[in-house]
Short mmCIF file of C-alpha atoms in Angstrom, two decimals:
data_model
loop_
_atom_site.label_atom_id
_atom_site.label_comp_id
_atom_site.label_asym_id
_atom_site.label_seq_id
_atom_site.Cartn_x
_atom_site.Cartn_y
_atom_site.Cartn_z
CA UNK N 13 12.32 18.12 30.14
CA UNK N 14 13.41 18.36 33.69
CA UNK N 15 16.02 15.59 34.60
CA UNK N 16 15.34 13.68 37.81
CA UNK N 17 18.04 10.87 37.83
CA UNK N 18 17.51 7.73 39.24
CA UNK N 19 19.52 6.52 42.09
CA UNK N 20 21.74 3.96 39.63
CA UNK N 21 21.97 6.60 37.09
CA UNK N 22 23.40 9.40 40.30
CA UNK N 23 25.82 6.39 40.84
CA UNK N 24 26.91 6.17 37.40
CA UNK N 25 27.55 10.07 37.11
CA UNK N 26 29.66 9.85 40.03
CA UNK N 27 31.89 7.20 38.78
CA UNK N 28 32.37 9.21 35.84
CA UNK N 29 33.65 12.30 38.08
CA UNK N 30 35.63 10.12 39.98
CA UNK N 31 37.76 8.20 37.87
CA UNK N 32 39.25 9.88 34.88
CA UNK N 33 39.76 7.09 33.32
CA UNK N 34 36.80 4.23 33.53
CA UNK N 35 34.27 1.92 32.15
CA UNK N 36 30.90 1.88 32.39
CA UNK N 37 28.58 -1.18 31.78
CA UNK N 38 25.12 -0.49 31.87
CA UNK N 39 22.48 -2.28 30.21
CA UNK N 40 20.73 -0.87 27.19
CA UNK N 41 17.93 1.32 28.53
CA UNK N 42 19.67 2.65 31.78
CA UNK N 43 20.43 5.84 30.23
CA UNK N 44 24.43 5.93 29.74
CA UNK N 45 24.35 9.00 27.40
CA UNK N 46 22.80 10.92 29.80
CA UNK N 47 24.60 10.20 32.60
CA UNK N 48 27.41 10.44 30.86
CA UNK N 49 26.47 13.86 29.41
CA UNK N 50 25.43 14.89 32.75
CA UNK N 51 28.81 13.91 34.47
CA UNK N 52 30.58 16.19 31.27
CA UNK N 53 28.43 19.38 32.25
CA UNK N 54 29.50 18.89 36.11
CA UNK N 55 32.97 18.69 35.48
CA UNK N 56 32.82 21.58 32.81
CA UNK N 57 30.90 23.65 35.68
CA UNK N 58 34.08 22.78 37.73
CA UNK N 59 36.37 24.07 35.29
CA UNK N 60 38.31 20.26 34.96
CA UNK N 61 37.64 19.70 31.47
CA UNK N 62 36.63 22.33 28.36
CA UNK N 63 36.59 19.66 25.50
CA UNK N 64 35.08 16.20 24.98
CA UNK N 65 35.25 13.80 21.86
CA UNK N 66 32.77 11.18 21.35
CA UNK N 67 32.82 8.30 18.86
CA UNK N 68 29.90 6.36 18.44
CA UNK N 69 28.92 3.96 15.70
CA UNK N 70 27.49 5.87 12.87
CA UNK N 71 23.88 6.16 13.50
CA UNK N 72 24.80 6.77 17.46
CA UNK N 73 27.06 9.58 16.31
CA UNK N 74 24.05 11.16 13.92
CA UNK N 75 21.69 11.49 16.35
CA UNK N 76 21.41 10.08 19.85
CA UNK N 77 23.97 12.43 21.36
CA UNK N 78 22.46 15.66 19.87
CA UNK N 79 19.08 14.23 21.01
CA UNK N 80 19.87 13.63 24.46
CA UNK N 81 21.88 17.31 24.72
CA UNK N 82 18.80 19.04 23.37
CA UNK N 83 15.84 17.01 24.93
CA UNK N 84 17.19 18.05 29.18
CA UNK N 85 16.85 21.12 30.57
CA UNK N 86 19.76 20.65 32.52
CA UNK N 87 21.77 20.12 28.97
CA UNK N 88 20.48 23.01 27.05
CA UNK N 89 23.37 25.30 27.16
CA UNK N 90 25.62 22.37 26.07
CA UNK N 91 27.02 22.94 22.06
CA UNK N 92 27.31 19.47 20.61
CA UNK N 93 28.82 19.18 16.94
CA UNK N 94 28.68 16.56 14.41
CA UNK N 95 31.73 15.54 13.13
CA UNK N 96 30.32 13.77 10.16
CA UNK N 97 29.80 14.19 6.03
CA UNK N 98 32.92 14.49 4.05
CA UNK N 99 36.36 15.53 5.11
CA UNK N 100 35.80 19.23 4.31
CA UNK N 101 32.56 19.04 6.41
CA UNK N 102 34.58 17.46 9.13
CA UNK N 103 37.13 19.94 9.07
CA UNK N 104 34.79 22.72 9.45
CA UNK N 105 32.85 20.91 12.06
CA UNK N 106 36.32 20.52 14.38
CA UNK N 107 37.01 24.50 14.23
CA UNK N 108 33.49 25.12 15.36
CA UNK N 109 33.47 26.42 18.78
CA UNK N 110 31.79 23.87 20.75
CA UNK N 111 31.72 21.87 24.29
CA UNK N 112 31.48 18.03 22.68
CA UNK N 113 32.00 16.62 19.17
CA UNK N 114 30.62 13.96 18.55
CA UNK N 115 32.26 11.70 15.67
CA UNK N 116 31.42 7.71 13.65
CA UNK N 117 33.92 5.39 14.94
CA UNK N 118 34.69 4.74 11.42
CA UNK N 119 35.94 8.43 10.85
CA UNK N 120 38.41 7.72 14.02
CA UNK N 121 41.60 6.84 12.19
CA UNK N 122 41.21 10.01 10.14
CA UNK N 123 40.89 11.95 13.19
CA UNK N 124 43.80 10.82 15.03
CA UNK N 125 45.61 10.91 11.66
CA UNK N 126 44.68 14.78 11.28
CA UNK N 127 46.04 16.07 14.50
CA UNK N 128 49.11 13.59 14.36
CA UNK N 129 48.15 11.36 17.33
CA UNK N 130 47.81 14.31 19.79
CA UNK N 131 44.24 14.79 20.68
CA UNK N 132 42.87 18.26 21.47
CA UNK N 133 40.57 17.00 23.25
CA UNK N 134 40.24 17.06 27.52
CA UNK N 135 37.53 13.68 27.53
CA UNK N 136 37.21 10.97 25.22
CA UNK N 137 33.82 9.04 25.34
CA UNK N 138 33.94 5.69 23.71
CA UNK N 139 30.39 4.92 23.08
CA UNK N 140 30.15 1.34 22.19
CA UNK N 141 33.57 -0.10 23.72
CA UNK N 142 32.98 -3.15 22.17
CA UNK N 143 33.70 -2.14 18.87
CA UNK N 144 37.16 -1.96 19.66
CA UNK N 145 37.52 -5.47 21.26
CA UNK N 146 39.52 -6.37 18.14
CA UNK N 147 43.58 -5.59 19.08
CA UNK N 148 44.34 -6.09 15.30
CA UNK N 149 41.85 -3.54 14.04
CA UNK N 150 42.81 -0.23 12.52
CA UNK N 151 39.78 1.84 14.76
CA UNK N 152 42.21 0.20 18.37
CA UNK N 153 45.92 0.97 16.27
CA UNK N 154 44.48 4.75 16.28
CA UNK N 155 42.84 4.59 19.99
CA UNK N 156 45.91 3.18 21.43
CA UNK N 157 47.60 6.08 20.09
CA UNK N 158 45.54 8.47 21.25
CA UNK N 159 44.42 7.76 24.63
CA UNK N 160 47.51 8.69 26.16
CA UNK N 161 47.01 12.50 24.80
CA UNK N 162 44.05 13.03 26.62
CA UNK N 163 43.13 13.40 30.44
CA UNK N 164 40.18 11.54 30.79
CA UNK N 165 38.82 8.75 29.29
CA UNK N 166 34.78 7.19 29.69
CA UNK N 167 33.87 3.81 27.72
CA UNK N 168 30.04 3.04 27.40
CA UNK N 169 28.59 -0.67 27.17
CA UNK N 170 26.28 -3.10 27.98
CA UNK N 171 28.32 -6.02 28.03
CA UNK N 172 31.88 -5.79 27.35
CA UNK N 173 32.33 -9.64 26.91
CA UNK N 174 29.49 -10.94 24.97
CA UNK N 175 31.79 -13.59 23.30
CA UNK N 176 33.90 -14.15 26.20
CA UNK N 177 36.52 -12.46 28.34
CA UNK N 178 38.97 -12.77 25.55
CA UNK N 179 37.34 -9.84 23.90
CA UNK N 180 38.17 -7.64 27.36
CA UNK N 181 41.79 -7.16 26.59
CA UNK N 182 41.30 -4.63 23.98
CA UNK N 183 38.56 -2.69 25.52
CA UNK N 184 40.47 -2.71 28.64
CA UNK N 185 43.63 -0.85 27.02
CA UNK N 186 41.73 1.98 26.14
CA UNK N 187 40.45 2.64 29.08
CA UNK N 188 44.28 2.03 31.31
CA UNK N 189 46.87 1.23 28.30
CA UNK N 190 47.59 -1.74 30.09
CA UNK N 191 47.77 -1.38 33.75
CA UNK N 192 45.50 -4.07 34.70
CA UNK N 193 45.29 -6.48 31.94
CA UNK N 194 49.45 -5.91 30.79
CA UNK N 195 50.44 -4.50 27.90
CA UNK N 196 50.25 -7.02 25.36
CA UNK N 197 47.24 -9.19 24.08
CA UNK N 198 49.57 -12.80 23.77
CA UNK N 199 50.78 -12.50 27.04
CA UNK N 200 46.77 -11.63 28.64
CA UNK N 201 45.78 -14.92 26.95
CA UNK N 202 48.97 -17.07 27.82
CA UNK N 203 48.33 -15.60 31.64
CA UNK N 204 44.34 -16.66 31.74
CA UNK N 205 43.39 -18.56 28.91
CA UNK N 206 43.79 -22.05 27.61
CA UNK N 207 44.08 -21.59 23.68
CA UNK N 208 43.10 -24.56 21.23
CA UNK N 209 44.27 -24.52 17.98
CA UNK N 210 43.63 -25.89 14.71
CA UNK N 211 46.60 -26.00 11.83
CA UNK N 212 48.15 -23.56 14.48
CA UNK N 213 45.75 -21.39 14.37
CA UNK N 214 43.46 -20.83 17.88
CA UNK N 215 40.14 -21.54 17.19
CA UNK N 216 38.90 -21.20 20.80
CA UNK N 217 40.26 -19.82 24.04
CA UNK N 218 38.84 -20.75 27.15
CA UNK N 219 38.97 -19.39 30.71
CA UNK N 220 41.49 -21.00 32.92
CA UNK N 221 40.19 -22.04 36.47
CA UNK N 222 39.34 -19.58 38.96
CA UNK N 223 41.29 -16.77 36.53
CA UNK N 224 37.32 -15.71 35.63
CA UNK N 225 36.96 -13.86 39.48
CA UNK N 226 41.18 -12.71 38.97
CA UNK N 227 39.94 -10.77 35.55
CA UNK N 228 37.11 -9.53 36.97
CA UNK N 229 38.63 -8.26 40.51
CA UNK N 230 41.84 -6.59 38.23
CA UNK N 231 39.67 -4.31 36.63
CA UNK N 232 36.74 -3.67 38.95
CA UNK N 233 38.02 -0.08 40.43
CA UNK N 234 37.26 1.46 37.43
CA UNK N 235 34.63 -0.47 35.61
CA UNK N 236 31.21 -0.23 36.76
CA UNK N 237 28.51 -2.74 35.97
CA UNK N 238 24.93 -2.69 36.47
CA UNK N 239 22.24 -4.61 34.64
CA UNK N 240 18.72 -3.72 34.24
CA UNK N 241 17.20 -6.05 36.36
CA UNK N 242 18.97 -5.36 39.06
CA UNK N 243 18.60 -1.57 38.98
CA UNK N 244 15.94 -0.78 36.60
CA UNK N 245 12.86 1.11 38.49
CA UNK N 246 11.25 2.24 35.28
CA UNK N 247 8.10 0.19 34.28
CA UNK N 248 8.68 -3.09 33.11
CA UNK N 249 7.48 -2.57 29.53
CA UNK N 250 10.29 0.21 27.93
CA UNK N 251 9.31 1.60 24.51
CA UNK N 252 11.68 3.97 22.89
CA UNK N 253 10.75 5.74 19.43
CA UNK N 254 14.40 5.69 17.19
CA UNK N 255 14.13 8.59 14.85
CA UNK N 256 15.83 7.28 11.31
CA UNK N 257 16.16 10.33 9.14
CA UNK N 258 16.34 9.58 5.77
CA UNK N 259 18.87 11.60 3.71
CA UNK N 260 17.57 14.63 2.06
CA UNK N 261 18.08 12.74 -1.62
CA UNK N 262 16.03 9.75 -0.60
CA UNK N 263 13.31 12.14 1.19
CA UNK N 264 13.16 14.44 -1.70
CA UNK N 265 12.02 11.29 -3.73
CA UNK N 266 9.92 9.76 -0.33
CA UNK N 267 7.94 13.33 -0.97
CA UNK N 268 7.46 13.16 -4.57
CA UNK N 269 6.67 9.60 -4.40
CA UNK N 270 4.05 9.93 -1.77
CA UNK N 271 2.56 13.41 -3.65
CA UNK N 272 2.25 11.14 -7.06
CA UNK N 273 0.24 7.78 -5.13
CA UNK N 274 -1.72 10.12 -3.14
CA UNK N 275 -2.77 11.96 -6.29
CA UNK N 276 -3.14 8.76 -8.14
CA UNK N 277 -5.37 7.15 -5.73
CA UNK N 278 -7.96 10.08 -5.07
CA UNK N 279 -8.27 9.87 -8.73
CA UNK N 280 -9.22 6.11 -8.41
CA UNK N 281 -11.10 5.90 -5.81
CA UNK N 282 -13.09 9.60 -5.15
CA UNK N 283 -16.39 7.55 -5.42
CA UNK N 284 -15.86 4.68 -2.86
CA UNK N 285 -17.53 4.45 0.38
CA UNK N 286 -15.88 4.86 3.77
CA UNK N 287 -15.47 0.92 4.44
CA UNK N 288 -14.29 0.44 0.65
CA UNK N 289 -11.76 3.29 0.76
CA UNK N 290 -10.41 2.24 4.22
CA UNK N 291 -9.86 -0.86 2.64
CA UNK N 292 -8.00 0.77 -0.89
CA UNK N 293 -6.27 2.82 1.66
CA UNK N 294 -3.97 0.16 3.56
CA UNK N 295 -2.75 -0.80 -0.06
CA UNK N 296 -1.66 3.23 -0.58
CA UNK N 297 -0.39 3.04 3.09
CA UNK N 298 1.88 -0.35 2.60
CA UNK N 299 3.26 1.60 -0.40
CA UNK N 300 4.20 4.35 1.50
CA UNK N 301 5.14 2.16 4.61
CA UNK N 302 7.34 -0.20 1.92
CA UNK N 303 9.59 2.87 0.84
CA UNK N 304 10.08 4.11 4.18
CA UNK N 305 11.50 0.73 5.42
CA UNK N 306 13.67 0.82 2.14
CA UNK N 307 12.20 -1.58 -0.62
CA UNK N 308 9.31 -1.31 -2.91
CA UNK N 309 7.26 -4.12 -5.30
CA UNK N 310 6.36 -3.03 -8.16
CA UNK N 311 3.14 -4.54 -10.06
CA UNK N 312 5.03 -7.77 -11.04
CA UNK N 313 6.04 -8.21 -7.06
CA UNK N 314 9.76 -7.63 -8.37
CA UNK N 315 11.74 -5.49 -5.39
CA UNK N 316 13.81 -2.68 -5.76
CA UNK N 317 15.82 -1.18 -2.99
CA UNK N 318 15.90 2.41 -2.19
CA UNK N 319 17.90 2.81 0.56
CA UNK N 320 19.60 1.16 3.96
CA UNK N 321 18.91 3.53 6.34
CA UNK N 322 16.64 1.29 8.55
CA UNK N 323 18.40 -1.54 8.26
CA UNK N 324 21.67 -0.02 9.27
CA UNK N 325 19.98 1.68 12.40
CA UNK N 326 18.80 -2.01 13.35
CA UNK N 327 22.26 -3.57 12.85
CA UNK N 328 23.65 -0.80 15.30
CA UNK N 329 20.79 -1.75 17.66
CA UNK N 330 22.04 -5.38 17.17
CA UNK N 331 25.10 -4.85 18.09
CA UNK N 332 24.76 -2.65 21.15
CA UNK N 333 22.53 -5.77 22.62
CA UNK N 334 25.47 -7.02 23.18
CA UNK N 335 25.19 -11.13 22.77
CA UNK N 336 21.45 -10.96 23.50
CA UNK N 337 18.67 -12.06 21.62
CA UNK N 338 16.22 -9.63 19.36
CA UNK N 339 13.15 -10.17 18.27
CA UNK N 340 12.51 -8.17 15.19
CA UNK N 341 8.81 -7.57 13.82
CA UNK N 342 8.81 -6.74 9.93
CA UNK N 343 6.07 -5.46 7.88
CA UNK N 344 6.80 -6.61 4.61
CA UNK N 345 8.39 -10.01 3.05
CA UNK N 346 11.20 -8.10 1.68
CA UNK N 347 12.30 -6.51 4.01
CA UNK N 348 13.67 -9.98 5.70
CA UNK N 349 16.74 -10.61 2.36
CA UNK N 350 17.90 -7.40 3.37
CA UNK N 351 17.68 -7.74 7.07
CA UNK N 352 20.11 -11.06 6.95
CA UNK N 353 21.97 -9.86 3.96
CA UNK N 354 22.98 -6.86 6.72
CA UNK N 355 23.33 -9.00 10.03
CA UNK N 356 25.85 -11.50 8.24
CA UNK N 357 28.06 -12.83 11.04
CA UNK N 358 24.65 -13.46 13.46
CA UNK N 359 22.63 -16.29 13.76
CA UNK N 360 19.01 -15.11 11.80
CA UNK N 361 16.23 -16.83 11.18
CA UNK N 362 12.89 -16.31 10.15
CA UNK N 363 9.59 -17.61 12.28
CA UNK N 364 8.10 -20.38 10.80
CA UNK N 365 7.05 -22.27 12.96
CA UNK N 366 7.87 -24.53 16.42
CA UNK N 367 11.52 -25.17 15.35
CA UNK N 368 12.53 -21.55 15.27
CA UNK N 369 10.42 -21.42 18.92
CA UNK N 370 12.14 -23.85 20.37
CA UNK N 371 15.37 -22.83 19.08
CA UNK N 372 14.97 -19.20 20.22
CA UNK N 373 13.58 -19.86 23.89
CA UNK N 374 17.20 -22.26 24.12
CA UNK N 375 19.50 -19.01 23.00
CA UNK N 376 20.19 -20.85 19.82
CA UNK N 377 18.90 -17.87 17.84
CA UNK N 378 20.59 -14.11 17.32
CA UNK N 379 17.91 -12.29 15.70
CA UNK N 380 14.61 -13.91 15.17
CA UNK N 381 12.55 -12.18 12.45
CA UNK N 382 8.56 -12.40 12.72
CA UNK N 383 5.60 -11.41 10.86
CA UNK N 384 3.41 -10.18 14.10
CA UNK N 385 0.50 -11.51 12.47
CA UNK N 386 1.97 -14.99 12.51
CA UNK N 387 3.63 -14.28 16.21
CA UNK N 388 1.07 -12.37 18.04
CA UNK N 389 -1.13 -14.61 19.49
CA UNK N 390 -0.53 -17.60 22.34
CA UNK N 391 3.27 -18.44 21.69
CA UNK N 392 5.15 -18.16 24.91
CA UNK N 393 8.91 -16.34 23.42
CA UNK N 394 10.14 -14.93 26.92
CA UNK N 395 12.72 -17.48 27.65
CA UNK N 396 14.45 -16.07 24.47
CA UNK N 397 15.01 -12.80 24.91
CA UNK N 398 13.84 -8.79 25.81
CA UNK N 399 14.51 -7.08 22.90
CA UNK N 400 12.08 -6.22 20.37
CA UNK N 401 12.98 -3.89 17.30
CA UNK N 402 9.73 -2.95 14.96
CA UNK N 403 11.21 -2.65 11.44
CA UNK N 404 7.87 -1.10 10.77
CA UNK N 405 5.37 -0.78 13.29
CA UNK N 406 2.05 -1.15 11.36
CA UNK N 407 -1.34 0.36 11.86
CA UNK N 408 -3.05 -3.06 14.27
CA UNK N 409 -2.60 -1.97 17.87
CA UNK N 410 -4.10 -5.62 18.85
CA UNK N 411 -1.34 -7.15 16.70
CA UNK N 412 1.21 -4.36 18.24
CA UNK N 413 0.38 -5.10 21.67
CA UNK N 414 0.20 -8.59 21.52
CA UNK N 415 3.42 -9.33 19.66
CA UNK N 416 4.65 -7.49 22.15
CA UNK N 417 3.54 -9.74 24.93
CA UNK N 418 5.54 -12.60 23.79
CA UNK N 419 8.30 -11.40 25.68
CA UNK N 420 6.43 -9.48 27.86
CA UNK N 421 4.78 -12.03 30.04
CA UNK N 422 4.96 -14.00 33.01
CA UNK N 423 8.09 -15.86 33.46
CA UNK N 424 10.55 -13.13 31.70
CA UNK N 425 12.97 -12.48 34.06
CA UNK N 426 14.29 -9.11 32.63
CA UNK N 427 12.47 -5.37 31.59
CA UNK N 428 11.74 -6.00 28.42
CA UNK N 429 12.68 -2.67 25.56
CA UNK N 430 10.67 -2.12 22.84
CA UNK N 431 12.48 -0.08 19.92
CA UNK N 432 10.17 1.47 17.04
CA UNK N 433 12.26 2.82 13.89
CA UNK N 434 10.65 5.94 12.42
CA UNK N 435 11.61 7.37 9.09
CA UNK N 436 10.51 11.26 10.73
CA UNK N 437 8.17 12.89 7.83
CA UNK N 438 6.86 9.76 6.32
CA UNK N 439 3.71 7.45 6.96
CA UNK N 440 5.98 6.22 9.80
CA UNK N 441 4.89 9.17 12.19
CA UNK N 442 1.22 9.05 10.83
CA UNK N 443 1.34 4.71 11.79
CA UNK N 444 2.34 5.47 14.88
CA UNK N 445 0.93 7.90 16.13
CA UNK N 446 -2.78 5.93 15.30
CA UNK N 447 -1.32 3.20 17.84
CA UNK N 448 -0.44 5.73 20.78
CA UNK N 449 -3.72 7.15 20.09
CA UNK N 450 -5.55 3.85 20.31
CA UNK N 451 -7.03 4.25 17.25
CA UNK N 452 -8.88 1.23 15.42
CA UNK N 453 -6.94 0.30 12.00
CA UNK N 454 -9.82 1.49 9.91
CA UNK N 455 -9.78 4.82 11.53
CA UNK N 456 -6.09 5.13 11.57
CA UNK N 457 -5.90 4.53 7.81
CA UNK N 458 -8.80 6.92 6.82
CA UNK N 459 -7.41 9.72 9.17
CA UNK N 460 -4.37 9.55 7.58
CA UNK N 461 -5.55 9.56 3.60
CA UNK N 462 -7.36 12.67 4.56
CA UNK N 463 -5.00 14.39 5.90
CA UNK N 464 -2.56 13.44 2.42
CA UNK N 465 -5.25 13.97 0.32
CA UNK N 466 -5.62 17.84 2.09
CA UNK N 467 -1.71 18.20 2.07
CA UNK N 468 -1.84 17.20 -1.52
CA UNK N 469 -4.74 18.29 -3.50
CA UNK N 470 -4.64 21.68 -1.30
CA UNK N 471 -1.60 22.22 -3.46
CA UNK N 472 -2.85 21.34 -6.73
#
């Protein structure tokens, strides 16, 4: 694809060239990677920098940044590496010859541990500065270390202070090592903050007057901050497609599993008219759908779990909201244990009826998990939030586009982002695809056990 940045997004590239060391605060959906990829390949072209690190949370780190690279024109003759898999697969990803390497946060500490603090690295791209807002974490011990070593430094967010400007300090040391915010966390909160403790142990801190602007002012030459609504000129409906891969264990059994129903049911059902078998289909289909969002039933309704990989992507998508509220549509009733067993720490609930409403159009609620058959009609959500995640997206497009419009109606003040999670190579694609073809449910389900039943009994 041919890039053709958008004014904000030619502003954002620039602060990148112009201040080696800086933050940038964009909301989710303004297109940081890019720009920030963008900015990379000018300065490369310039001959300033040779070598950039990224670390990204782990699903980030998998795939967004390779994505990005490989989806511009512009980016093609960029070489991005994964730095991921086990330590000898790390190793032999760092002595690959390549322009950025791209690593989990969680792999950090090894990395600054394997080159002894001194990064060989000319940028460092924090994606995600928020997940080092804790000063007593190991992930900030190793960045504080290491972000002296290197020349340039970029850190990507939406909001850096969802909980509160106590949470800056941190963040703010990795991108200056203290210049603007000191050197040590006690004294930034003694300086700004009245602290209340409990047993001696601060339970809240609280902004001291007019310090709020003073905090803000300190670090504004080199963080820039732009929010969607301000600067968005994209529609105001954003849907983006998240590719989950599953591993190739779990798709190695996705296959067999889905060869073994498919079999089983052409078996059953060879004789049954087109309305019957459309019918017989969307149980085959849930099956299908069920294992690629990570659980199964069984014939008693007992659930086993197959894998997380969904649910981690969604926690990651969680997070990088940043303090704002997400509405998350799930397909199946067990998928909603594992979804709050995963987002401990956040305030989930499930939609049952007008208390969880009311709750999430006051910002009482996190995460709000619906059924968008129970959601997708009349109920007025936009006060709440403009997030949604599908867990699974389903084969209704009525149901799809009207769940959608609970949030996307009059009175929401902000672009609302849509965010589908697709298991790539499962019933995912095939579900999809029906509702960006407009196809009726019916027609999407038979078009789809066709074309298993010809992948399948073609083989046989």
């Amino acid at each position: 694809m041919i890039y053709k940045p958008y004014e904000y997004q030619q502003t954002a590239m620039r602060w990148i060239i112009d201040h080696p060391r800086c933050g940038l605060f964009l909301d989710m959906g303004l297109g940081k990677t890019v720009s920030t990829l963008t900015a990379i390949q000018n300065l490369m072209d310039n001959c300033e920098v040779s070598r950039t690190l990224v670390v990204a949370p782990k699903k980030v780190a998998e795939t967004t940044w390779t994505t990005e690279a490989q989806k511009w024109e512009h980016l093609k003759s960029l070489k991005v590496v994964k730095v991921l898999g086990t330590e000898k697969q790390r190793c032999m990803a760092l002595q690959t010859k390549a322009d950025v390497y791209v690593t989990g946060r969680d792999n950090f500490v090894w990395l600054v541990g394997k080159y002894g603090g001194m990064l060989p690295f000319d940028v460092l791209v924090i994606d995600e500065l928020t997940s080092f807002k804790s000063s007593k974490s190991e992930r900030f011990k190793a960045m504080r270390i290491a972000v002296p070593t290197v020349k340039r430094v970029i850190g990507l967010t939406g909001t850096p202070a969802p909980n509160g400007l106590i949470d800056l300090w941190a963040q703010m040391y990795c991108l200056d090592m203290g210049e603007r915010l000191g050197k040590n966390v006690t004294k930034y909160r003694e300086t700004y903050f009245e602290t209340h403790k409990w047993n001696n142990i601060i339970v809240r801190c609280d902004v001291k007057k007019g310090c709020e602007d003073i905090i803000r002012n300190k670090i504004a030459d080199i963080c820039l901050s732009m929010q969607a609504k301000d600067y968005l000129t994209l529609p105001d409906l954003l849907t983006h497609t998240i590719q989950v891969p599953l591993s190739a264990s779990t798709m190695e059994k996705y296959q067999k599993f889905e060869k073994e129903k498919v079999l089983e049911f052409a078996e059953e059902h060879k004789d049954e008219p087109s309305n019957i078998l459309a019918n017989s289909a969307a149980g085959l289909m849930n099956k299908l759908a069920q294992f690629a969002n990570g659980a199964i039933y069984d014939e008693d309704r007992e659930v086993h779990e197959i894998h997380n990989d969904k649910v981690d992507k969604l926690a990651e998508i969680i997070e990088a909201a940043n303090g704002n509220s997400v509405l998350v549509f799930y397909q199946f009733k067990h998928d909603i244990p594992r979804i709050i067993k995963k987002l401990k720490g956040y305030r989930v609930e499930a939609y049952e009826g007008e208390k969880q409403l009311v709750a999430w159009n006051k910002g009482e609620i996190d995460v709000l998990l619906a059924h968008p058959a129970s959601t997708a009609y009349g109920l007025n959500m936009q006060e709440g939030g403009h997030y949604i995640v599908w867990f699974g997206v389903g084969w209704n497009l009525e149901h799809y586009q009207q769940a959608n419009a609970r949030l996307h109606r009059q009175g929401q003040k902000h672009p609302v982002t849509v965010y589908k999670l697709i298991c790539p190579n499962t019933v995912d694609e095939r579900a999809d695809a029906a509702l960006s073809s407009k196809t009726g449910v019916q027609q999407g389900l038979l078009d789809s056990l066709n074309y298993l039943m010809r992948k399948y009994q073609g083989e046989v």
